[in-house]
Coordinates of C-alpha atoms (C1' of nucleotides) in Angstrom, one line a residue:
Chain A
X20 CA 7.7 -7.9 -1.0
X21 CA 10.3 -5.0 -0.7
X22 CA 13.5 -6.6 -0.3
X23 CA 15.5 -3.2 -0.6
X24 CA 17.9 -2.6 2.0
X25 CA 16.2 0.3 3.6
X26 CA 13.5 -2.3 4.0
X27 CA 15.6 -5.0 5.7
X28 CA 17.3 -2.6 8.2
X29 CA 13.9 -1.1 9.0
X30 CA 12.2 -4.2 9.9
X31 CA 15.7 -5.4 11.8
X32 CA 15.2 -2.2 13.8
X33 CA 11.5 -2.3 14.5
X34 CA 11.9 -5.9 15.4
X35 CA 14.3 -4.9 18.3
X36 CA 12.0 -2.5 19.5
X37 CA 9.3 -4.5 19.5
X38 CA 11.5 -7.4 21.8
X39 CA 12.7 -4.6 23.9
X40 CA 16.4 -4.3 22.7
X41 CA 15.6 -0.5 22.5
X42 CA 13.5 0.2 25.6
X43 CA 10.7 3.3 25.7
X44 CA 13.0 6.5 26.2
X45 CA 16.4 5.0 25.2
X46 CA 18.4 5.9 22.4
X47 CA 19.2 4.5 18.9
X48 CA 22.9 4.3 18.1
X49 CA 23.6 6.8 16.4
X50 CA 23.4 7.0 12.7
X51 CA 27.0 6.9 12.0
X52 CA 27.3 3.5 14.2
X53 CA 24.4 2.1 12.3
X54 CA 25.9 2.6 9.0
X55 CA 28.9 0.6 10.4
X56 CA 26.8 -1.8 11.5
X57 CA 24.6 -2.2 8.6
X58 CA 27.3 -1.7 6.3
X59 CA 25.5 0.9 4.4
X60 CA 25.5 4.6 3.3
X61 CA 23.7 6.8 5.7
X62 CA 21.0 7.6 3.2
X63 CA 20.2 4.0 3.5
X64 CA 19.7 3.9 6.8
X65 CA 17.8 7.8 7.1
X66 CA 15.4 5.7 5.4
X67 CA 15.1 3.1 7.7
X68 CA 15.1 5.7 10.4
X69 CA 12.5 7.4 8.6
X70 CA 9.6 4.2 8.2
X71 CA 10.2 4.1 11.9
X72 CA 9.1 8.1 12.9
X73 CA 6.2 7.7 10.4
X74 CA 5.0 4.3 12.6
X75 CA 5.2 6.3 15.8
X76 CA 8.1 4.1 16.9
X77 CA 11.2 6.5 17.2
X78 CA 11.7 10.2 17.0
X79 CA 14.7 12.1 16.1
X80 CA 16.0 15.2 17.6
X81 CA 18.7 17.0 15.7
X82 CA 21.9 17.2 17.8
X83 CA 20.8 14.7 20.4
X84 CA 19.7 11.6 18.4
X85 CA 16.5 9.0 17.8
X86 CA 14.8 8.2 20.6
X87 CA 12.4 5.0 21.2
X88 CA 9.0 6.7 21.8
X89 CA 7.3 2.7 21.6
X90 CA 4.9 1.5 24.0
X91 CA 3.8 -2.0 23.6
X92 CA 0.0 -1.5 22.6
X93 CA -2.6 -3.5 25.3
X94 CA -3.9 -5.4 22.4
X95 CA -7.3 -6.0 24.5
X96 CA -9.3 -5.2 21.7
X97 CA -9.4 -5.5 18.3
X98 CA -7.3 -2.2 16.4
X99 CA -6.8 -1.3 13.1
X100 CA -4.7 1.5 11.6
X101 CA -3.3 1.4 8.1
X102 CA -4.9 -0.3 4.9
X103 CA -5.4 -3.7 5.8
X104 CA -8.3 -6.5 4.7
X105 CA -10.1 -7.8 7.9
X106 CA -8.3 -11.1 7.3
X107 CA -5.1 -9.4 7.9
X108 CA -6.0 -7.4 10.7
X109 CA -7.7 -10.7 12.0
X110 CA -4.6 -12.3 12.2
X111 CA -2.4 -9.2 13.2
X112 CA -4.8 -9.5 16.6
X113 CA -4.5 -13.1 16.8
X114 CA -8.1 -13.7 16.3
X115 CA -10.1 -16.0 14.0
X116 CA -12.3 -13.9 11.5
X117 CA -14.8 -14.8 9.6
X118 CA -17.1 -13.5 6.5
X119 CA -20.3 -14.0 5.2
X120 CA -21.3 -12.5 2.1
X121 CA -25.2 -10.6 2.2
X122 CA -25.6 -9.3 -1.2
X123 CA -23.4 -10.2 -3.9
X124 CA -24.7 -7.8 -7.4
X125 CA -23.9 -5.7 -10.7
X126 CA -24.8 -2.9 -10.7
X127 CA -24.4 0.6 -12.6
X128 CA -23.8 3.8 -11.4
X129 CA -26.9 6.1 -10.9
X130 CA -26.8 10.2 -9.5
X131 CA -26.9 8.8 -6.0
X132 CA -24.2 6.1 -5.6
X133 CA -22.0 8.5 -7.8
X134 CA -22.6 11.4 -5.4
X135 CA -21.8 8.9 -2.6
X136 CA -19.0 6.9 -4.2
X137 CA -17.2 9.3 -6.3
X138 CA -17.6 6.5 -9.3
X139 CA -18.9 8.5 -12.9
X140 CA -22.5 8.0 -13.6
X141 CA -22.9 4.8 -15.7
X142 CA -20.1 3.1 -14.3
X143 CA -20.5 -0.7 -14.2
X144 CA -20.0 -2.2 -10.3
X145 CA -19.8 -4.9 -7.8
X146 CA -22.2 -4.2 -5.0
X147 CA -21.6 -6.7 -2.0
X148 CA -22.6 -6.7 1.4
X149 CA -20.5 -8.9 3.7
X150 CA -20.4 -9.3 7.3
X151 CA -17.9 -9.8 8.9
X152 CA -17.1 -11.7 12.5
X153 CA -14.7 -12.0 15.0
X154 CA -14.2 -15.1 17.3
X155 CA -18.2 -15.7 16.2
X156 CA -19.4 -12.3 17.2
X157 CA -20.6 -9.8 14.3
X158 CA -18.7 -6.9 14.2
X159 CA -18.6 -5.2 11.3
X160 CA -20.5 -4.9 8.2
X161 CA -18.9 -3.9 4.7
X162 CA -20.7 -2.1 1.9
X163 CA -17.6 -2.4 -0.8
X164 CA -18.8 -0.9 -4.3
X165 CA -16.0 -2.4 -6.6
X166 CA -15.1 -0.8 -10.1
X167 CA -15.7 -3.7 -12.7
X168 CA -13.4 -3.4 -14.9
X169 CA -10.4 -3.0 -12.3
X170 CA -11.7 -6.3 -10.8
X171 CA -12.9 -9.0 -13.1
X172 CA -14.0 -12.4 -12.2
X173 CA -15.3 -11.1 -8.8
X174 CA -17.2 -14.1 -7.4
X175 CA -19.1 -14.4 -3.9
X176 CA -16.9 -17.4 -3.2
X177 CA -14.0 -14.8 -3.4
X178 CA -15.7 -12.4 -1.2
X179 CA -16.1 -14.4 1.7
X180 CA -12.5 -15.3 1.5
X181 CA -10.0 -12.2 0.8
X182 CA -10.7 -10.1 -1.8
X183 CA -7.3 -8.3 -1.3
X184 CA -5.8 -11.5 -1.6
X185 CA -7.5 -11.9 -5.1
X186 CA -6.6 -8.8 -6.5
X187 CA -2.9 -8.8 -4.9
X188 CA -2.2 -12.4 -5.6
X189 CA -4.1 -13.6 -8.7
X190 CA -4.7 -10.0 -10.8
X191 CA -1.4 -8.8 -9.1
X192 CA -2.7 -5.6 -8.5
X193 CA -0.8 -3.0 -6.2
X194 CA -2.9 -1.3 -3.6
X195 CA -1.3 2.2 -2.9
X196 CA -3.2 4.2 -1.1
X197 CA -6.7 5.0 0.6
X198 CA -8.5 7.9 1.4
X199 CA -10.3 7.3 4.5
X200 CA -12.9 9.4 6.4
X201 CA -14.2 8.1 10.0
X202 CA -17.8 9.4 10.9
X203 CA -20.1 8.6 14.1
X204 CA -23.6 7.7 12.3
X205 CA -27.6 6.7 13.5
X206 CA -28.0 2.8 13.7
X207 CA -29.9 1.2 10.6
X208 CA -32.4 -1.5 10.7
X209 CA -29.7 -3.7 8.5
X210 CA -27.1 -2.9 11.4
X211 CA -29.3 -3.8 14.5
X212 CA -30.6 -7.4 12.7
X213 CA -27.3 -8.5 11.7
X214 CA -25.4 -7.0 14.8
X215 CA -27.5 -8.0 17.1
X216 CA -27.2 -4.0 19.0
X217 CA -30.0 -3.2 21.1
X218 CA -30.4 0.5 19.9
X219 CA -31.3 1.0 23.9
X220 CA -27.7 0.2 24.2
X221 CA -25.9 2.0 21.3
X222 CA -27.7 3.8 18.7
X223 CA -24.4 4.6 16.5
X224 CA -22.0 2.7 14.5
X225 CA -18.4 3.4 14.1
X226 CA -18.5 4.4 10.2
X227 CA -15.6 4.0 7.9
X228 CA -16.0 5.4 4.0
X229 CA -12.6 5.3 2.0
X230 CA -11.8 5.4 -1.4
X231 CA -9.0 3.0 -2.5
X232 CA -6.7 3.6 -5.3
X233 CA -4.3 1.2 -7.6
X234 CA -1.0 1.5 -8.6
X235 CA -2.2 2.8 -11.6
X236 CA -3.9 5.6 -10.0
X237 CA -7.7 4.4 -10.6
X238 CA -10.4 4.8 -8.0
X239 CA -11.1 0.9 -7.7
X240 CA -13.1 0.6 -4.4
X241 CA -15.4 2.3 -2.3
X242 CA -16.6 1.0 0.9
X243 CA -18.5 2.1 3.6
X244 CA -17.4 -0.2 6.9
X245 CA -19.9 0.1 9.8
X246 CA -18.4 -0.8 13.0
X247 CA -20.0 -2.2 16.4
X248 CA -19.0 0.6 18.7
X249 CA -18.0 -1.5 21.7
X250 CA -15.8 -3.0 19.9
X251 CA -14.3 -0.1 17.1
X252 CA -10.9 0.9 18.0
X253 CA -8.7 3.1 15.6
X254 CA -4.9 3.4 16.0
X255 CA -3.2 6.1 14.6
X256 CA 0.1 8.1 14.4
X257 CA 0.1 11.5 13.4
X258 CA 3.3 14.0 12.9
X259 CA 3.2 17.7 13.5
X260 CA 4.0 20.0 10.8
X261 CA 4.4 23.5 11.7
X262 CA 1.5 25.8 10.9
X263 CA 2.7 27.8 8.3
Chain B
X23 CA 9.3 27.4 9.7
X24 CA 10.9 24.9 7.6
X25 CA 12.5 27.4 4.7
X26 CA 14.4 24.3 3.4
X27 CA 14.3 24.0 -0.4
X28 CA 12.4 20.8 -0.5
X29 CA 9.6 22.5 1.3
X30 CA 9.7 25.3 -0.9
X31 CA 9.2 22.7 -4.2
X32 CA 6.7 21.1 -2.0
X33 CA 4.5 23.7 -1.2
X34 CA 4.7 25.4 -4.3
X35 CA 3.2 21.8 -5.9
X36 CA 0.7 21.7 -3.7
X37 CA -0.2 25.0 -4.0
X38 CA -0.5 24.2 -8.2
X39 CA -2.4 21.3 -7.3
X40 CA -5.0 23.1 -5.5
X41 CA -5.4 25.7 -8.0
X42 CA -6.0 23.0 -10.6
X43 CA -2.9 23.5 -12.4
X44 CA -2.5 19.7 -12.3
X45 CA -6.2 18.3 -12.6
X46 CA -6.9 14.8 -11.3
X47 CA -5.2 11.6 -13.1
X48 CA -3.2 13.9 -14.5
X49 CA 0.8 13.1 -14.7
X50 CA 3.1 16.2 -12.7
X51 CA 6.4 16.9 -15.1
X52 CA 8.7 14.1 -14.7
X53 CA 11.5 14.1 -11.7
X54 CA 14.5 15.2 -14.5
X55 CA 11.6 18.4 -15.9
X56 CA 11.5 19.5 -12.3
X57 CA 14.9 19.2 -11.0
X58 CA 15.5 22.1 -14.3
X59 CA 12.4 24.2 -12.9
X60 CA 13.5 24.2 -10.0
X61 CA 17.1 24.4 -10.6
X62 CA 18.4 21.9 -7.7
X63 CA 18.9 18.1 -7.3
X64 CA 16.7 15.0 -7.8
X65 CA 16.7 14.0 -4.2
X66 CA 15.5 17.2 -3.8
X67 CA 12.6 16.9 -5.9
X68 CA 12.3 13.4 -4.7
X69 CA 11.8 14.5 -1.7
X70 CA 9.0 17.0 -2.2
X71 CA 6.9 14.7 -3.9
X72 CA 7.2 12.4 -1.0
X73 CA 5.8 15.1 1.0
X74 CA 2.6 15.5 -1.7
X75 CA 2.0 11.4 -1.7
X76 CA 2.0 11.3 2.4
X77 CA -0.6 14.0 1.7
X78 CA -2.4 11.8 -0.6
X79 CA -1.9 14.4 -3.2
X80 CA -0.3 12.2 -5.3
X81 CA 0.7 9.0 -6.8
X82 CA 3.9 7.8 -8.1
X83 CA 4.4 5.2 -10.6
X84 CA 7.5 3.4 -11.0
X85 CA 8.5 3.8 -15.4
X86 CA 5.2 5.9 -15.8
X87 CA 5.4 9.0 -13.7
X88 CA 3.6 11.2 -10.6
X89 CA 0.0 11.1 -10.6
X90 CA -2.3 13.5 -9.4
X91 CA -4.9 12.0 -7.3
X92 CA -5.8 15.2 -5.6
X93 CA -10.0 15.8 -5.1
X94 CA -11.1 19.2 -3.8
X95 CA -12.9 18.1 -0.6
X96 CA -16.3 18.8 0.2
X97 CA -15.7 21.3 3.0
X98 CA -19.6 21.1 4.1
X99 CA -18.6 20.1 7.9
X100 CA -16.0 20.4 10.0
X101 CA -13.2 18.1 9.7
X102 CA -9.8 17.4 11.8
X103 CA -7.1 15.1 10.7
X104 CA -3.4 15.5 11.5
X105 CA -2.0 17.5 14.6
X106 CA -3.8 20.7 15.0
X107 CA -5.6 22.9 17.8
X108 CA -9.2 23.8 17.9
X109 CA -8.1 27.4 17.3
X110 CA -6.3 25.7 13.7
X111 CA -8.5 23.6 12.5
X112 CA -11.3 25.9 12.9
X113 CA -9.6 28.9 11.0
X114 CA -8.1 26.2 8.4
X115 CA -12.5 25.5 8.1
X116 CA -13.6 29.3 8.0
X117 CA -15.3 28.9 11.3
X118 CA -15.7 31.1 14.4
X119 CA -13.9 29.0 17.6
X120 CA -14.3 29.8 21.3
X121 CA -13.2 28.0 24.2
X122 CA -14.7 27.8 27.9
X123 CA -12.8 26.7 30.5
X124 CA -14.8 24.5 32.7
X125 CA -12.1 23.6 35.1
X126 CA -8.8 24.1 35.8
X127 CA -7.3 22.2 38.6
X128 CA -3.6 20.7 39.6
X129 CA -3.6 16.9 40.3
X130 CA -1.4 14.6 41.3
X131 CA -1.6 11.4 38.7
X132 CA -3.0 8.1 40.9
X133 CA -3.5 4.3 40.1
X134 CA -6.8 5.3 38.1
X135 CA -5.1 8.4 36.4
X136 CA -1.8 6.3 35.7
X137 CA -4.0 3.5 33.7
X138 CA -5.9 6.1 31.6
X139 CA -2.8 8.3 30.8
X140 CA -0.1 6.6 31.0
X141 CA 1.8 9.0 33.1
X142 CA 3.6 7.3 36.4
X143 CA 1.9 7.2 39.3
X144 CA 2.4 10.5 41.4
X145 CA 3.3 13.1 38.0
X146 CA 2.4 16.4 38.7
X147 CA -0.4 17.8 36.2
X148 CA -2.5 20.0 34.9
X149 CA -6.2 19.1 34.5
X150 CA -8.4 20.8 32.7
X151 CA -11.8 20.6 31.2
X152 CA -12.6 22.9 28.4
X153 CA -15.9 23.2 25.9
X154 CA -14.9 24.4 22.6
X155 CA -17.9 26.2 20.7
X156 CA -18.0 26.5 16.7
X157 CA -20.2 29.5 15.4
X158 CA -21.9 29.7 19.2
X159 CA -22.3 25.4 18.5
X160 CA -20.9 23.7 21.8
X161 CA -18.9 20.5 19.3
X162 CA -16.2 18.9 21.6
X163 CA -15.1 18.7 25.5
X164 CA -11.8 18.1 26.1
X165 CA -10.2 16.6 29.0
X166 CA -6.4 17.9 28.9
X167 CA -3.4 16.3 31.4
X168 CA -0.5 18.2 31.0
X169 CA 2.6 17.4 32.5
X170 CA 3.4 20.5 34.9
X171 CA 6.8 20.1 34.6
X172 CA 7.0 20.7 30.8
X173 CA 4.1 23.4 30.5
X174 CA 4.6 25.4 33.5
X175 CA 3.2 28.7 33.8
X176 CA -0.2 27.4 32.9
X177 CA -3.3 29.8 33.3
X178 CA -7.3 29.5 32.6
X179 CA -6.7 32.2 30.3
X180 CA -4.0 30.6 28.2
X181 CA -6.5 28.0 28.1
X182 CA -9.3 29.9 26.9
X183 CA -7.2 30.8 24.3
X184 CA -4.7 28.4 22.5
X185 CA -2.3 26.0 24.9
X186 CA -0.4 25.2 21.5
X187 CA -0.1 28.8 20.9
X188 CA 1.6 29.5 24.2
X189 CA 3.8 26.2 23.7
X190 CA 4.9 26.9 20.5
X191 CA 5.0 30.6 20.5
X192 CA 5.9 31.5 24.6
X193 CA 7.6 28.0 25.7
X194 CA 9.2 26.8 22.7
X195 CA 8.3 24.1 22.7
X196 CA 8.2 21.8 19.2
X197 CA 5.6 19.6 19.2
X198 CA 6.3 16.2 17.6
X199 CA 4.1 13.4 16.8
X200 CA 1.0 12.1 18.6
X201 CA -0.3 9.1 19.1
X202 CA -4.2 8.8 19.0
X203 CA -7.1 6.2 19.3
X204 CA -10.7 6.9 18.2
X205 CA -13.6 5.0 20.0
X206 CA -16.9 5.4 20.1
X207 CA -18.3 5.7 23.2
X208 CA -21.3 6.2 25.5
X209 CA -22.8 9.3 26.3
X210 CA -22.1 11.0 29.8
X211 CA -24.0 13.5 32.1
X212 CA -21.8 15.8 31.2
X213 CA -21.5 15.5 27.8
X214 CA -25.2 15.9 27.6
X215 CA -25.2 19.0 29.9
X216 CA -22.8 20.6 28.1
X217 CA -23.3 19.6 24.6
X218 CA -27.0 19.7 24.7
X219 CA -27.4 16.3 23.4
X220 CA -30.5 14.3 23.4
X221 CA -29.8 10.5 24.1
X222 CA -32.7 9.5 23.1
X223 CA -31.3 11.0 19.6
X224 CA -27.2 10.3 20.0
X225 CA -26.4 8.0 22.9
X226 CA -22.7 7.6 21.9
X227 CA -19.4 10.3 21.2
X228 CA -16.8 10.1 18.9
X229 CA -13.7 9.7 21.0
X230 CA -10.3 10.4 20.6
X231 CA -7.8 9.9 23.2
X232 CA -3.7 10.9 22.2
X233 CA -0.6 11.2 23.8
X234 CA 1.4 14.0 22.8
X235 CA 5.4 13.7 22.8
X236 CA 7.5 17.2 22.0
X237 CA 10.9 17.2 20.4
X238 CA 12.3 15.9 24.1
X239 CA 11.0 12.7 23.4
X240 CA 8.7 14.2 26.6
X241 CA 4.9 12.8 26.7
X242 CA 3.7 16.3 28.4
X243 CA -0.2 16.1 27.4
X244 CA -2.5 13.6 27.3
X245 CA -6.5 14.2 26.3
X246 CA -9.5 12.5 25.8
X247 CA -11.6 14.9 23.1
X248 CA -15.3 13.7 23.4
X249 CA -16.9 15.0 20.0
X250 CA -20.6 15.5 19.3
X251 CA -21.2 12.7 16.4
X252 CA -23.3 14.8 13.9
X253 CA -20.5 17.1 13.8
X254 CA -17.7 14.8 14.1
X255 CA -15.6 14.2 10.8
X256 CA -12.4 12.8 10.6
X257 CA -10.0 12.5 7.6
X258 CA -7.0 10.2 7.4
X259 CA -5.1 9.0 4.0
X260 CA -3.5 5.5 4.7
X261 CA -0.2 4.5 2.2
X262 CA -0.4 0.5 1.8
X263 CA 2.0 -1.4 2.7
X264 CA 2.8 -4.9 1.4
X265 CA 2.1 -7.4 3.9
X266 CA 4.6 -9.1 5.4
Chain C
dG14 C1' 9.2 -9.9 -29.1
dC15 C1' 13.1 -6.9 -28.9
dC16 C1' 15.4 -2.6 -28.1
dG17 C1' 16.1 1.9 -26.7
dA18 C1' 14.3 6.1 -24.4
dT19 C1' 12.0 7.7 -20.5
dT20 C1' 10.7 7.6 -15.6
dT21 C1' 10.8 6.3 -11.0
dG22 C1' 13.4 3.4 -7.2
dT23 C1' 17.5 2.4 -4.7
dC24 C1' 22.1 3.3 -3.1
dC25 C1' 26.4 5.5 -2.7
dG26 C1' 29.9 9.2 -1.3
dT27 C1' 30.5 13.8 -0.1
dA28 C1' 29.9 18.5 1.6
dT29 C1' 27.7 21.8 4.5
dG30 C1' 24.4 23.6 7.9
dT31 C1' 22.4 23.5 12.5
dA32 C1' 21.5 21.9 17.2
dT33 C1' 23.3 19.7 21.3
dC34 C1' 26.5 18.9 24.8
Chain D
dC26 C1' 35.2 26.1 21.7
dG27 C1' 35.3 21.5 19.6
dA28 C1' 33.1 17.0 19.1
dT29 C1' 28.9 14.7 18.1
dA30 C1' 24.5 14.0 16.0
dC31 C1' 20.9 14.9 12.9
dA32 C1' 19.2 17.9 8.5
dT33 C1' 19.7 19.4 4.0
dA34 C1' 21.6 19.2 -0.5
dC35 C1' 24.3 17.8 -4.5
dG36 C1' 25.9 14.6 -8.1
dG37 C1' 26.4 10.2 -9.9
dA38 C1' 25.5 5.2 -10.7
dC39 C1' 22.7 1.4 -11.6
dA40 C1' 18.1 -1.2 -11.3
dA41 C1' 13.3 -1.8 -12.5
dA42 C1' 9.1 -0.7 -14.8
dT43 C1' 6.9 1.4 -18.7
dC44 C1' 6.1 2.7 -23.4
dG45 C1' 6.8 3.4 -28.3
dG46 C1' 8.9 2.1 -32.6

DNA sequence: GCCGATTTGTCCGTATGTATC
DNA sequence: CGATACATACGGACAAATCGG
């Protein structure tokens, strides 16, 4: 929704790296020549400059200038990265996806989801269990604990479409930011009927826990994802800071 | 290094945050309060607090203020996350790291090496394999290609010890940004030798494979890190952004 | 609902520092 | 050494969202 122009000039400049107009290794024009060319202060574009080092798609080098560091990804298999719904991602990979929902509940808070969730005690919750496939083939299953009253009118027929698109779209909620913690775990008995794993094969899942926070700062989701190794993939940029 | 205002202001936040002197959900002084504490100008402020929400410190709320969004983590295993060497992340966690050099051999990259790396064919390199112990635990084998011509001077016993310490410190070397995928992936001979890994208990690793880019715009390293999946941990905070 | 005060978001122009060539 | 390029910092202006009266 950003239409800021930082925003525009970013996505101008990441499109033309992504067509090749800035080849791997080659050099931006410099920032003063942008500004010309954008018609803009150079704050304005810094901060286009800026989005692009944190998506791993230009560096900068003071004195030299901003070089294209992007490599067009081999999109064999499925990746994610940043905070996206699978229907997003689904798309993103040019795939069709799919969701079934398991489990569909209220429930409240006890010592044990609390301890696992980071939700109070008594809090009042959605419990689903959805599974989700890819081009037919089960891939992941979602155990999403949703905070009630950040998320009324939850309904299964929701959760089998987008539940992002619900909250973005119809309770206009802003997503901000996600906590996310990646873990190799043991196969369950839920995971090997619905996956269809032979535990011979792989006796691990790819296991995703995040907690998800609004725009007004509230904890609204947890959810544990379990991923079908063979087909888990996780992209990621990350930028050195200097230790100390 | 940086000595820069902003990452003054920064890191004095952070450091309050930790402390507790701004509990969670709690609201940081306003932009205009800081800019007096501080005594220097909002962009500078601005740009501190940017820092904290890439950190997943905190939250900012357009006509509300900064939240803090900061939970102490539970430090019970060992977890990685941005840019860091074994010899880092294990001090940042209060543990004991050693490394053994398993091999240390000079290759020339082929088709098969080329594929996995992504350095051109014939690139002279460094491979090495190295076992990297926590508190006398063998946790993670590493298979390092670094690019001889940006690392030179090499040794097994800069290896045993820290390669990032003898970039950083010896070469000068500023290391950038890194780009990394996590798999999951089956077990190997080696990995089972070494690690002391049942399969009939784990058959799978966590994997991570990066390439490494210094302030050249130079790839000089590529690894794979195989990680032992009881101990593997890995923390990430994702920033939505709106789709499309 | 309106209005004004507060707070963050965007954008501009300028000046100075630092690294590269 | 000077020219170029990015990094840091300042101050000001207006927009957009929020909140209280």
């Amino acid at each position: 929704m950003p239409k800021s122009k930082y925003h525009t000039i970013y996505k101008d400049l990441k499109s033309k790296i992504e067509i090749g107009d800035y080849a791997y290794q080659e050099l931006l024009p410099s920032e003063h020549t942008l500004v010309q060319t954008y018609d803009c202060s150079r704050n304005t574009v810094r901060r286009a400059i800026q989005e692009l080092v944190k998506d791993g798609y230009v560096q900068t080098m003071q004195g030299k200038g901003v070089r294209c560091i992007f490599l067009p990804a081999e999109q064999a298999s499925y990746t994610i990265g940043g905070i996206e719904s699978f229907r997003e991602s689904s798309i993103r990979n040019h795939r069709n996806g799919t969701t079934k929902v398991l489990c569909f509940v209220e429930i409240t808070a006890d010592e044990k989801i609390t301890k696992r969730t980071g939700f109070p005690v008594g809090t009042e919750l959605y419990y689903l269990q959805r599974l989700h496939y890819l081009d037919g083939i089960p891939l992941i299953i979602n155990h999403n604990y949703f905070l009630k009253s950040a998320v009324p009118g939850l309904t299964p027929e929701i959760a089998k479409q987008s539940i992002y698109e619900y909250l973005e779209d119809t309770l206009h909620m802003t997503i901000v930011n996600s906590k996310r913690i990646m873990t190799v775990e043991k196969i369950t008995q839920i995971d090997e009927k619905y996956l269809h794993i032979n535990a011979d094969d792989y006796n691990c899942m790819a296991v995703i826990s995040s907690q998800t926070f609004n725009s007004d700062g509230v904890m609204f989701e947890f959810t544990q994802s379990r991923h079908r190794p063979d087909y888990f993939r996780f992209q990621d940029n990350a930028v050195r800071k200097a230790p100390k």
